[in-house]
CSV table of C-alpha atoms and ligand atoms in Angstrom, one decimal:
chain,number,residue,atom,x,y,z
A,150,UNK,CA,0.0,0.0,0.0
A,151,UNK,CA,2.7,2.2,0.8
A,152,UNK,CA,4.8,1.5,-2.3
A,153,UNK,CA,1.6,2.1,-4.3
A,154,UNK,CA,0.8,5.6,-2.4
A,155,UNK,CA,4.9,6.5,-3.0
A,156,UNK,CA,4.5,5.3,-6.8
A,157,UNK,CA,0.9,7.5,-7.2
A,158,UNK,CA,2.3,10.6,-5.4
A,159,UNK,CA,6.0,10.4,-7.3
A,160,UNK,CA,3.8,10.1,-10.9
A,161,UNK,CA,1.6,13.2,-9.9
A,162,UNK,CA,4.9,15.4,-8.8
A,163,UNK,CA,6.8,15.1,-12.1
A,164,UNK,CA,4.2,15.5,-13.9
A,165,UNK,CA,3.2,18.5,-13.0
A,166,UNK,CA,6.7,19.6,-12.7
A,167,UNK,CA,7.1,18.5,-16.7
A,168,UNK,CA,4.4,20.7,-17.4
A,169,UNK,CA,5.5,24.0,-15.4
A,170,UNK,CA,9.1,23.3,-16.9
A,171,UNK,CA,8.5,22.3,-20.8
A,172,UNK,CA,10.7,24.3,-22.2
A,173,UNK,CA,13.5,23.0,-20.1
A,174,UNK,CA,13.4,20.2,-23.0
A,175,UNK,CA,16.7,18.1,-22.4
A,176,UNK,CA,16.5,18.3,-18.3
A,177,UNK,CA,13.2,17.5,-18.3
A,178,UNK,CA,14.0,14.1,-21.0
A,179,UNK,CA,16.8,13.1,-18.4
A,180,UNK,CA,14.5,13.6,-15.5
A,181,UNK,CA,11.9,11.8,-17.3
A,182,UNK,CA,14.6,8.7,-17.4
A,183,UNK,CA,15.7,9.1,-14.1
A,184,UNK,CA,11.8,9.5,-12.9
A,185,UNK,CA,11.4,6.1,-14.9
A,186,UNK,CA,14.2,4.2,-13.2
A,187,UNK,CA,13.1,5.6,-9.8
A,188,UNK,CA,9.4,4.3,-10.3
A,189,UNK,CA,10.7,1.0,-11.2
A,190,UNK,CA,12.6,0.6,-8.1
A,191,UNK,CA,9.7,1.5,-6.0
A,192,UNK,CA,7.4,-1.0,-8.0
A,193,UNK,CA,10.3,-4.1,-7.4
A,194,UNK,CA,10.9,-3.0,-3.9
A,195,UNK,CA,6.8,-3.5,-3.5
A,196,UNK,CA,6.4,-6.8,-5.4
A,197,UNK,CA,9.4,-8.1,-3.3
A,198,UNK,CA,7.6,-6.9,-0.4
A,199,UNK,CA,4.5,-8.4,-0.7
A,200,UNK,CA,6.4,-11.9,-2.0
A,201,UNK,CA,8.2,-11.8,1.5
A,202,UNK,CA,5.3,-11.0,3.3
A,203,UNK,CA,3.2,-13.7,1.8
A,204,UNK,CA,6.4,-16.2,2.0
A,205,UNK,CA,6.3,-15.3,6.0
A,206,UNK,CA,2.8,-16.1,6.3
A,207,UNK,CA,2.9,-19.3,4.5
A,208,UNK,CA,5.8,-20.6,6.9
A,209,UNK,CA,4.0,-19.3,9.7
A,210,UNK,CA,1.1,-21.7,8.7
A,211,UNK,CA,3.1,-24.3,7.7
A,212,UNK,CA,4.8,-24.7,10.7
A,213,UNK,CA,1.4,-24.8,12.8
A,214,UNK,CA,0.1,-27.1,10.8
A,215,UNK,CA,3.3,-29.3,11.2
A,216,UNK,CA,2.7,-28.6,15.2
A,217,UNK,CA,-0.6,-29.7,14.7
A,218,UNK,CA,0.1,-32.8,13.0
A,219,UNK,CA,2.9,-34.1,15.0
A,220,UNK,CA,1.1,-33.3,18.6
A,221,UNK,CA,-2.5,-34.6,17.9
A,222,UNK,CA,-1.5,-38.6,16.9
A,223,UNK,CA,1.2,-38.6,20.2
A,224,UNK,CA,-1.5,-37.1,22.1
A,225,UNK,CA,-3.9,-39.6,21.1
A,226,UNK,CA,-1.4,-42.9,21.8
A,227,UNK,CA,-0.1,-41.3,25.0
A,228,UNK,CA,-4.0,-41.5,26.0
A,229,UNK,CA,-4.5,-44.7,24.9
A,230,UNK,CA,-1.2,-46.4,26.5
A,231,UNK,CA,-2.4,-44.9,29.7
A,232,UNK,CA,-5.9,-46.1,29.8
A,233,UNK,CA,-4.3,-49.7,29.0
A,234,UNK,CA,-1.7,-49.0,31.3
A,235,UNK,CA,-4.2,-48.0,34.7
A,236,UNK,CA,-7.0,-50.4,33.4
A,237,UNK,CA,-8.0,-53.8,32.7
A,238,UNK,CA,-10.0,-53.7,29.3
A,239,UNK,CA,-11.7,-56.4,27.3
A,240,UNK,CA,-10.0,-57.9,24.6
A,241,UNK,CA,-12.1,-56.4,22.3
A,242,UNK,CA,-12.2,-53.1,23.3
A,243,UNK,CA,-8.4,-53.3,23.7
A,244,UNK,CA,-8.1,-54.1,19.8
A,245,UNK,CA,-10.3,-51.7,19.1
A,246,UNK,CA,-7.0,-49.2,21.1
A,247,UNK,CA,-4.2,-51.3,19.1
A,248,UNK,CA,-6.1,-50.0,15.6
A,249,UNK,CA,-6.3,-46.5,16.6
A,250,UNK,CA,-3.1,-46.1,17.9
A,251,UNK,CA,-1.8,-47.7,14.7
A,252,UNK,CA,-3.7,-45.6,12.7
A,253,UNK,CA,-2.6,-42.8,14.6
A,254,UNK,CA,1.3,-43.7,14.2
A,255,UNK,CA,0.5,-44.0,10.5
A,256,UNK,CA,-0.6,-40.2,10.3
A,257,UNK,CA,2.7,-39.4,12.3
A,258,UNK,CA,5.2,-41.1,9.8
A,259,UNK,CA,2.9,-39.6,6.9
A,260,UNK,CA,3.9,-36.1,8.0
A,261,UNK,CA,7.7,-37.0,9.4
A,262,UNK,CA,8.3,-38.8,5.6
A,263,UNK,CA,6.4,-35.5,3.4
A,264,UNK,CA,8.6,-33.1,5.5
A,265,UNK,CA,12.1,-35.1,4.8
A,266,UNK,CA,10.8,-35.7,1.4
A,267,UNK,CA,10.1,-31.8,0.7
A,268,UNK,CA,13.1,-31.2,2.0
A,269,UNK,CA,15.5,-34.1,-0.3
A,270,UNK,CA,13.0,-32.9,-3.0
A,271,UNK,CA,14.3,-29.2,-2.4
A,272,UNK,CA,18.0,-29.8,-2.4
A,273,UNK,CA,19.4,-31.0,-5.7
A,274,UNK,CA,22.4,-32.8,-4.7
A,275,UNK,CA,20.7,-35.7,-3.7
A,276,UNK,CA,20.8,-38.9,-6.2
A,277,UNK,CA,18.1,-41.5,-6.2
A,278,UNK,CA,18.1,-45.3,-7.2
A,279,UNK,CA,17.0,-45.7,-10.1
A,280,UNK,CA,15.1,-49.0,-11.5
A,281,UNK,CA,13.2,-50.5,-13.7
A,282,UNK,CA,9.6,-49.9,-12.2
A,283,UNK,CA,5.8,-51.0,-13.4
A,284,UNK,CA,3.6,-47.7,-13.0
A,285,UNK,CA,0.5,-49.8,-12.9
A,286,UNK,CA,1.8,-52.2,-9.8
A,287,UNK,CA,3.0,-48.6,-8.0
A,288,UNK,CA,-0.4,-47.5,-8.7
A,289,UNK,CA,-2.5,-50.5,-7.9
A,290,UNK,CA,-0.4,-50.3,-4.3
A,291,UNK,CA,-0.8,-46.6,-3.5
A,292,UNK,CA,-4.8,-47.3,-4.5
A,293,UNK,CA,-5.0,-50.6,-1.7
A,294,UNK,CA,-2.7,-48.3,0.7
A,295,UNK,CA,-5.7,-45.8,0.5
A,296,UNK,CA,-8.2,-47.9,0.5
A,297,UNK,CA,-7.2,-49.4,3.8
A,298,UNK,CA,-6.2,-46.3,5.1
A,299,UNK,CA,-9.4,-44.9,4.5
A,300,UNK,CA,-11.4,-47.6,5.1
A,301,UNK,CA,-12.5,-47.2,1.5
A,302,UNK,CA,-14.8,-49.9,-1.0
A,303,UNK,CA,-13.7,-50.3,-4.5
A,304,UNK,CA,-16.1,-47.9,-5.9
A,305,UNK,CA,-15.4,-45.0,-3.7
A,306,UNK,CA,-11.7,-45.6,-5.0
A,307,UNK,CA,-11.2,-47.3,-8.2
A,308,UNK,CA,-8.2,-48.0,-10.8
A,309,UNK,CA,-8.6,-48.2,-14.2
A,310,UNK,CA,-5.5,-49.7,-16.0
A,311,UNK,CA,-6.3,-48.4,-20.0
A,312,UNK,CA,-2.3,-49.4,-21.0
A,313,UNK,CA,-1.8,-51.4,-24.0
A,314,UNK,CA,1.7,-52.7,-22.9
A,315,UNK,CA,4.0,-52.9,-19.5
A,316,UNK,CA,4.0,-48.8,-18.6
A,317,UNK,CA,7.8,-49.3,-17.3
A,318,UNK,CA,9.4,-46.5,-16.0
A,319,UNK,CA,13.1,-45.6,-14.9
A,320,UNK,CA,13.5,-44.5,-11.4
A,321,UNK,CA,12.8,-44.1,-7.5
A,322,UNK,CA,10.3,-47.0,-6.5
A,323,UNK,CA,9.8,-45.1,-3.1
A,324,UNK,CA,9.6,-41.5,-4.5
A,325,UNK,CA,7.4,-42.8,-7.0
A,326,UNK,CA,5.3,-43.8,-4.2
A,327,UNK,CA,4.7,-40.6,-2.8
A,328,UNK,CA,4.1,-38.6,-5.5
A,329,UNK,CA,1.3,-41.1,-7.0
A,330,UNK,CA,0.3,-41.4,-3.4
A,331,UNK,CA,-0.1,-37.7,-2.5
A,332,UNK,CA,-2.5,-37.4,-5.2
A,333,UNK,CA,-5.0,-39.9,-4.2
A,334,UNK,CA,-4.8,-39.0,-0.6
A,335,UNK,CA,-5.5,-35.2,-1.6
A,336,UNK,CA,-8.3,-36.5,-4.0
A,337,UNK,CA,-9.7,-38.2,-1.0
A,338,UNK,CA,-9.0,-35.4,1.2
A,339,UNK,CA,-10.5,-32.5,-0.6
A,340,UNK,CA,-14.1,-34.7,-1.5
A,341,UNK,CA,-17.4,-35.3,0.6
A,342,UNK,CA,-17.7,-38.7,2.2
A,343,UNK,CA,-17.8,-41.1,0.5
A,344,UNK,CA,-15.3,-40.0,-2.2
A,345,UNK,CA,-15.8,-40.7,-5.8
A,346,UNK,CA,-12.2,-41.2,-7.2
A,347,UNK,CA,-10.6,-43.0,-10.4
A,348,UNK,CA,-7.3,-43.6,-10.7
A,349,UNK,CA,-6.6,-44.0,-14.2
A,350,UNK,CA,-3.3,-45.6,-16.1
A,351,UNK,CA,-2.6,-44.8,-19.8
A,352,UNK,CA,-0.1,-44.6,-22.0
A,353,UNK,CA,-0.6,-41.7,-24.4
A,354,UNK,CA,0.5,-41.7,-27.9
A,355,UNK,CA,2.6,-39.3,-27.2
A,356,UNK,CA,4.7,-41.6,-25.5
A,357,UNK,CA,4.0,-40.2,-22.0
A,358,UNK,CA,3.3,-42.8,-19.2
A,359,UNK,CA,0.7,-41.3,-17.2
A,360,UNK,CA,-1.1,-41.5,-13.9
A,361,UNK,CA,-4.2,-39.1,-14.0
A,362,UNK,CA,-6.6,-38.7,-10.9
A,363,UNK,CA,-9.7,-37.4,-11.1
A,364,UNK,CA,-12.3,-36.3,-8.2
A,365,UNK,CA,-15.7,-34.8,-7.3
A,366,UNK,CA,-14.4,-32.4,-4.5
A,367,UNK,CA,-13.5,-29.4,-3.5
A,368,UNK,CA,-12.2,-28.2,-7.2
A,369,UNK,CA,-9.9,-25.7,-7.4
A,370,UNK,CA,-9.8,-22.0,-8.5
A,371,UNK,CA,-8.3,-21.6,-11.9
A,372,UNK,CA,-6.1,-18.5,-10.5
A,373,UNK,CA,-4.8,-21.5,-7.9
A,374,UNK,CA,-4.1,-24.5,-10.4
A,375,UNK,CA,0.1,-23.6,-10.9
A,376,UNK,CA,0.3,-21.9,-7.4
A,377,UNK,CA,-0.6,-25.3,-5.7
A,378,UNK,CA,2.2,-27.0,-6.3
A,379,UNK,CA,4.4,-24.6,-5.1
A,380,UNK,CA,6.0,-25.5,-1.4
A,381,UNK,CA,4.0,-24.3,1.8
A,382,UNK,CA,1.1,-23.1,-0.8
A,383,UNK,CA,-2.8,-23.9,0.2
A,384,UNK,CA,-5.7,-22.5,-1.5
A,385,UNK,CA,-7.1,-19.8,0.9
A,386,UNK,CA,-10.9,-21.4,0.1
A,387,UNK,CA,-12.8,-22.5,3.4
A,388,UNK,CA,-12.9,-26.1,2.4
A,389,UNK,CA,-9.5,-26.8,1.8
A,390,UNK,CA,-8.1,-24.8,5.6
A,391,UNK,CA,-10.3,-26.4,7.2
A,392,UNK,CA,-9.0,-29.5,5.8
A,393,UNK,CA,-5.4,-31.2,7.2
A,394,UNK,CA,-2.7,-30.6,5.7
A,395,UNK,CA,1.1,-28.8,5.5
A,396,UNK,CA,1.3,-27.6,2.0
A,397,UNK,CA,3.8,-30.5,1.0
A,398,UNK,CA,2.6,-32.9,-1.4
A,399,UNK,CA,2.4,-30.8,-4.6
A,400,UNK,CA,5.4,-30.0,-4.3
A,401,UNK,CA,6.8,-33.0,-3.7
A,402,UNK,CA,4.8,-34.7,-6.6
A,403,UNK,CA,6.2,-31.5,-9.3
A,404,UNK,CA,9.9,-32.6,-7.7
A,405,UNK,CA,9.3,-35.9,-8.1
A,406,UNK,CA,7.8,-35.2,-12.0
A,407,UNK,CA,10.7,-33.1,-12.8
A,408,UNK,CA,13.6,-35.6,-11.1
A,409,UNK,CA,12.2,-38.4,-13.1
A,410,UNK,CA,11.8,-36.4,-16.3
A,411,UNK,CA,8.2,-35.5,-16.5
A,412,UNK,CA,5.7,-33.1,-15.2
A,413,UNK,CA,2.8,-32.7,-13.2
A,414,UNK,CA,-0.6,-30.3,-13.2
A,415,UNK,CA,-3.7,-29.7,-12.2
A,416,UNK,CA,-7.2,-28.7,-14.1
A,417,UNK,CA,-10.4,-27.8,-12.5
A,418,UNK,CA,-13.5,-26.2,-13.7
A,419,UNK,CA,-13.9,-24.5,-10.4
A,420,UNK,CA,-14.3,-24.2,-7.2
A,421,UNK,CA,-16.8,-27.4,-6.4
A,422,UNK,CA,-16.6,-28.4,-9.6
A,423,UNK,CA,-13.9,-31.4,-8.8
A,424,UNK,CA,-10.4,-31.6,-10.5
A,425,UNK,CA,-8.1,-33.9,-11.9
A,426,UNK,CA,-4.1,-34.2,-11.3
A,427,UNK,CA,-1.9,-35.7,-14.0
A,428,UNK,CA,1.3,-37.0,-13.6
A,429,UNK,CA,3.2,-37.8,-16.8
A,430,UNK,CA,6.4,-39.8,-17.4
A,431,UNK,CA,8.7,-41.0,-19.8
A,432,UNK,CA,8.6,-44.8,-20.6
A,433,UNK,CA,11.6,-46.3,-20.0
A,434,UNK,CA,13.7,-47.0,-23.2
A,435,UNK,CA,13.8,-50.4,-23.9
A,436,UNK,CA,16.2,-53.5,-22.7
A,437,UNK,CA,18.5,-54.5,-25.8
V,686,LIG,P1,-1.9,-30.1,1.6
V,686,LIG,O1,-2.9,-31.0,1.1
V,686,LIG,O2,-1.1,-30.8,2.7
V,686,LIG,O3,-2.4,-28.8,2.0
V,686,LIG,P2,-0.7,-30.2,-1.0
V,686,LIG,O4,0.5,-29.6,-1.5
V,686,LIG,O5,-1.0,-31.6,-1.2
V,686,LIG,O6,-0.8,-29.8,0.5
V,686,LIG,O7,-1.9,-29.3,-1.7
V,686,LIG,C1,-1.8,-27.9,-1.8
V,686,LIG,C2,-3.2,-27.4,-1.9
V,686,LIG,O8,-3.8,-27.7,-3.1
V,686,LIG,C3,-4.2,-27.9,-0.8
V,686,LIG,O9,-4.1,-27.2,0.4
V,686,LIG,C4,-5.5,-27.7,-1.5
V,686,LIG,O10,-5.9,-26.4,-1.3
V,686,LIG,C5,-5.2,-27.9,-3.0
V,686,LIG,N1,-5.6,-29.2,-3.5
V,686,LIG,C6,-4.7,-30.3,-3.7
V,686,LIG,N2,-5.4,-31.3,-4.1
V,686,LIG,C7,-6.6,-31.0,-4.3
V,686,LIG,C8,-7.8,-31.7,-4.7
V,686,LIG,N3,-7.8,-32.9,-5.2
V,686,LIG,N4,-9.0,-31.0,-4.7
V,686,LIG,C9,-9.0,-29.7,-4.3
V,686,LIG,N5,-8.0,-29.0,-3.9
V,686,LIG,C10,-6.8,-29.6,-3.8
């Protein structure tokens, strides 16, 4: 606001002062320059401004949302272990503990794994394994990971394999993972209950391997669909804060893309309107 008042006050002054002073031809063409150059400093100096502000913010809510997801699940177990610990509980009931408190440490090494991820993902030095990997076996297990995870049935969550041959790919089985992963989790995430989301396989014409998954959700503002996948960034919209999350797995799944040769994006018609995410990938060139 400030830059924008300085900018607005500094175009009204030499203005007027061209005018008053017209005749002064070649002063007033080199103050018009240096006008120009100071104008251009003030707008940088704002954009750069607001970019820091914003970037502040987005740590700030990053890091309580990390708080967040690291206290509640070791909140939850340390309640559980001490209700076994000071009482005798039926078997059943005491299963019933064991599944929560699994589920619970499940959550924890979800968000431990995206924040050590985001941060290998961020650093280019690191080199990863690379293999000789089936995209439809690292889909089918990322879709039955959900599904238990979620306590999902087929039809909430389903997989459609529409390859003609092997999709191999060349590279990180576990990064992979995540990245194919993420996507399905935010599909499920961002939609009512029960979900309604297809995981679909193909390889393009184009020779593109690709993962594309497609929900009924939340949807997604068309000024949001690039800023998404950039790190710590969450669309401002009520339904997607109120959701859980850090602001990690786009960006992990646009690293992974990129490390492995590919790319990933987003389209959506709209908030409400559902999206799908696409993750496409060279094949792997053949064995001789
Ligand atoms: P997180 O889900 O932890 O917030 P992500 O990087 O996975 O972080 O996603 C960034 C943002 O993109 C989310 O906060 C959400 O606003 C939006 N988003 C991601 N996937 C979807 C989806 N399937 N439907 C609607 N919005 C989505």
């Amino acid at each position: 606001m400030l830059g924008i008042c300085l900018v607005a006050i500094a175009v009204t002054l030499n203005v007027s002062w061209l005018i008053l002073n017209w005749r002064e031809g070649v002063l007033a063409f080199f103050g018009f320059i240096f006008f120009l150059l100071i104008i251009a400093g003030l707008v940088l100096n704002t954009i750069f401004l607001v970019r820091e502000i914003r970037r502040n913010e987005q740590h700030d809510s990053f890091i309580n949302a990390v708080t967040h997801e690291l206290k509640t699940p070791v909140a939850s177990i340390r309640l559980y272990l001490q209700t076994l610990q000071a009482r005798e509980l039926p078997d059943e009931k005491r299963q019933e503990f064991y599944r929560i408190m699994l589920h619970d440490s499940d959550r924890l090494l979800h968000t431990i794994e995206q924040v050590l991820r985001a941060g290998a993902a961020g650093s280019r030095l690191r080199r990863s394994a690379r293999a000789r990997l089936d995209l439809s076996e690292i889909a089918r297990e990322c879709v039955e990971i959900a599904r238990t995870r979620y306590h999902l049935p087929a039809e909430s969550l389903c997989l459609v394999d529409a390859t003609r041959s092997q999709p191999i790919v060349l590279g990180d089985g576990e990064e992979l993972k995540a990245a194919v992963y993420n996507l399905i989790d935010n599909a499920i995430k961002y939609s009512e209950s029960p979900p309604d989301v297809r995981v679909e396989i193909q390889d393009t014409d184009t020779q593109k391997l690709v993962v594309r998954v497609t929900d009924h959700g939340a949807g997604i503002p068309p000024v949001d669909l690039k800023r998404i996948f950039k790190r710590f960034y969450r669309v401002p919209a009520s339904v997607a804060m109120r959701t859980k999350g850090t602001g990690l797995g786009l960006f992990i799944v646009r690293s992974v893309a990129r490390k492995h040769g590919g790319r990933a994006f987003a389209e959506s018609a709209g908030t409400g309107k559902g999206s799908t995410f696409t993750l496409q990938l060279p094949p792997a060139p053949p064995t001789s």
